[in-house]
Amino acid sequence: MANPTRRTFVVSAGAAAAAFGLSKPLALIPSARAKELTSTGYYKFKVGDAEVITVFDGYWDKAHDAGFIRNASIDDTKAALKAAGRSAENVRIPFTITFVKAGGKTVMFDAGTGAQLSPKAGRLAANMKAAGIDPSKIDTIIVTHFHPDHIFGLMEQGTNAQVYPNAQIIVPQAEYAYWTDPGVISSLPKNRQGLAKRIQATFPEWKNLTRFEGEKELIPGFTAVKAHGHTAGHTVVSVASGADEMLVMADTANIPALFVRNPGWHAIFDADPQMAEAARRRIFDRAVTDNLIVTGYHFGMPGAGRIEKDGAGYAFVPLA
């Protein structure tokens, strides 16, 4: 955030209507401790008896691109970033991994960039150590989908050797089927064919990888929630402990300033934009109705908070 103090930015009704087509004031609530937690590298909180730890892996400063949001202009994007108190120089996309410790087990959601994408990412290993997470003691890794910023941390660069060979890796069958289909490579643009080839060279050979279909309990207290559209098998996970529940939303939305605020905006990352939007609205409405804590992979630190309805869109309210 550009300003780390906790305060509510209130845009006048007229300005909100001009910028976003709203008829009411727009409240955008930044994290009070975003810079501090980004430096610390992790944030801990409780959901029932479970300990949740969000761990920062770094970020990607994406240059503005007219194709980034299919139905919004660069000027729209810059205005939304400024309204949220963020720099509009570029689109900063953070990577934040969720861990849950419950019942003596450690569960990891996705695996970060593996220092194989942006030069400003790849901090996961150091920040896991700072947070007291031993990679050799991770019991389960639930993969929400197969985009490279979510799975490259599973494999070493160059050799593709497993980084977490002792963990059970659980993946959505719909996602696995799409990326391991031999015909998918020729159907993809050249800049994405390498991802499919890497998946096909690794995942089918891993004996510790299992697949699931539909909405089911993956391990006790962790239930898959269908949220396809971002990718063929993109999945949200409900984590329940006692009377409390959290949604690990993965890429249901990219950064909140753009896609929580404007759930109808269609990012280039979404394979099926209409399906992704429908899933986004459904998951957001569930989070609002049940007042659930959510984590988002690209939400930045603390990486966790709640979704609130705000006019025609939503607002993300960080926990810290």
Coordinates of N, CA and C in Angstrom, one line a residue, residues 57-60 93-97 108-118 121-122 124 143-154 195 198 230-231 250-251 254 269 297-298:
D57 N 5.9 -14.4 -0.9 CA 6.9 -14.9 -1.8 C 7.5 -13.8 -2.7
G58 N 7.0 -12.6 -2.6 CA 7.5 -11.5 -3.5 C 6.4 -11.0 -4.4
Y59 N 6.8 -10.4 -5.5 CA 5.8 -9.8 -6.4 C 6.3 -9.6 -7.8
W60 N 5.4 -9.3 -8.7 CA 5.7 -9.0 -10.1 C 5.2 -7.6 -10.4
I93 N 1.7 -7.1 -8.6 CA 0.9 -8.4 -8.3 C 1.7 -9.2 -7.3
P94 N 1.3 -9.3 -6.1 CA 2.0 -10.0 -5.1 C 1.7 -11.5 -5.1
F95 N 2.5 -12.3 -4.5 CA 2.3 -13.7 -4.3 C 2.4 -14.1 -2.8
T96 N 1.3 -14.7 -2.3 CA 1.2 -15.0 -0.9 C 0.6 -16.4 -0.7
I97 N 1.3 -17.2 0.0 CA 1.0 -18.6 0.1 C 0.4 -18.8 1.5
M108 N -0.2 -26.9 3.1 CA 0.2 -25.8 2.3 C -0.7 -25.7 1.1
F109 N -1.0 -24.5 0.7 CA -1.9 -24.3 -0.5 C -1.0 -23.7 -1.6
D110 N -0.8 -24.4 -2.7 CA 0.0 -24.0 -3.8 C 1.5 -23.9 -3.3
A111 N 2.4 -23.5 -4.1 CA 3.8 -23.6 -3.7 C 4.7 -22.4 -4.2
G112 N 4.1 -21.4 -4.6 CA 4.9 -20.2 -5.0 C 5.6 -20.3 -6.3
T113 N 6.4 -19.3 -6.5 CA 7.1 -19.2 -7.8 C 8.4 -20.0 -8.0
G114 N 8.9 -20.5 -6.9 CA 10.2 -21.2 -6.9 C 11.3 -20.3 -7.4
A115 N 11.2 -19.0 -7.3 CA 12.2 -18.1 -7.8 C 12.5 -18.3 -9.3
Q116 N 11.4 -18.7 -10.0 CA 11.6 -19.0 -11.4 C 10.8 -18.1 -12.3
L117 N 10.2 -17.0 -11.8 CA 9.4 -16.1 -12.6 C 10.0 -14.7 -12.4
S118 N 9.3 -13.8 -11.6 CA 9.8 -12.5 -11.5 C 11.0 -12.4 -10.6
A121 N 10.4 -12.0 -7.0 CA 9.8 -13.1 -6.2 C 10.8 -14.2 -5.9
G122 N 10.4 -15.1 -5.1 CA 11.3 -16.2 -4.7 C 11.7 -16.1 -3.3
L124 N 9.9 -17.2 -0.7 CA 9.1 -18.2 0.1 C 9.9 -19.0 1.1
V143 N -3.1 -28.1 -4.3 CA -2.9 -27.2 -5.5 C -4.2 -26.8 -6.0
T144 N -4.4 -25.5 -6.1 CA -5.7 -25.0 -6.6 C -5.8 -24.9 -8.1
H145 N -4.7 -24.7 -8.8 CA -4.7 -24.8 -10.2 C -3.2 -24.7 -10.7
F146 N -2.9 -24.9 -12.0 CA -1.6 -25.2 -12.4 C -0.9 -24.0 -13.1
H147 N -1.3 -22.8 -12.8 CA -0.5 -21.6 -13.3 C 0.9 -21.6 -12.7
P148 N 1.9 -21.1 -13.4 CA 3.3 -21.3 -13.0 C 3.6 -20.7 -11.7
D149 N 3.0 -19.6 -11.3 CA 3.3 -18.9 -10.0 C 2.7 -19.7 -8.9
H150 N 1.9 -20.8 -9.2 CA 1.4 -21.6 -8.1 C 2.1 -23.0 -8.0
I151 N 2.7 -23.4 -9.1 CA 3.3 -24.8 -9.1 C 4.8 -24.8 -9.3
F152 N 5.4 -23.8 -9.8 CA 6.9 -23.9 -10.1 C 7.6 -24.1 -8.8
G153 N 7.1 -23.7 -7.6 CA 7.7 -24.0 -6.4 C 7.7 -25.4 -5.9
L154 N 7.0 -26.3 -6.7 CA 7.0 -27.7 -6.4 C 8.2 -28.4 -7.0
L195 N 4.8 -24.5 -20.3 CA 4.2 -24.8 -19.0 C 3.5 -26.2 -19.2
R198 N 6.1 -28.9 -19.2 CA 6.7 -29.2 -17.9 C 5.8 -30.0 -17.0
H230 N -11.3 -19.4 -14.0 CA -9.9 -18.9 -14.1 C -9.0 -19.9 -14.8
T231 N -9.2 -21.1 -14.5 CA -8.6 -22.2 -15.3 C -9.7 -23.3 -15.3
A250 N -7.5 -18.6 -3.5 CA -6.6 -18.7 -4.6 C -6.7 -17.6 -5.5
D251 N -7.0 -17.8 -6.8 CA -7.1 -16.8 -7.8 C -8.5 -16.5 -8.2
N254 N -7.8 -11.5 -8.7 CA -6.4 -11.0 -8.6 C -6.4 -9.8 -7.6
F269 N -5.8 -13.3 -17.4 CA -5.4 -14.6 -16.9 C -6.6 -15.6 -16.8
Y297 N -4.4 -15.3 -3.1 CA -3.0 -15.5 -3.5 C -2.3 -14.2 -3.9
H298 N -3.1 -13.3 -4.5 CA -2.5 -12.0 -5.0 C -3.0 -10.8 -4.2

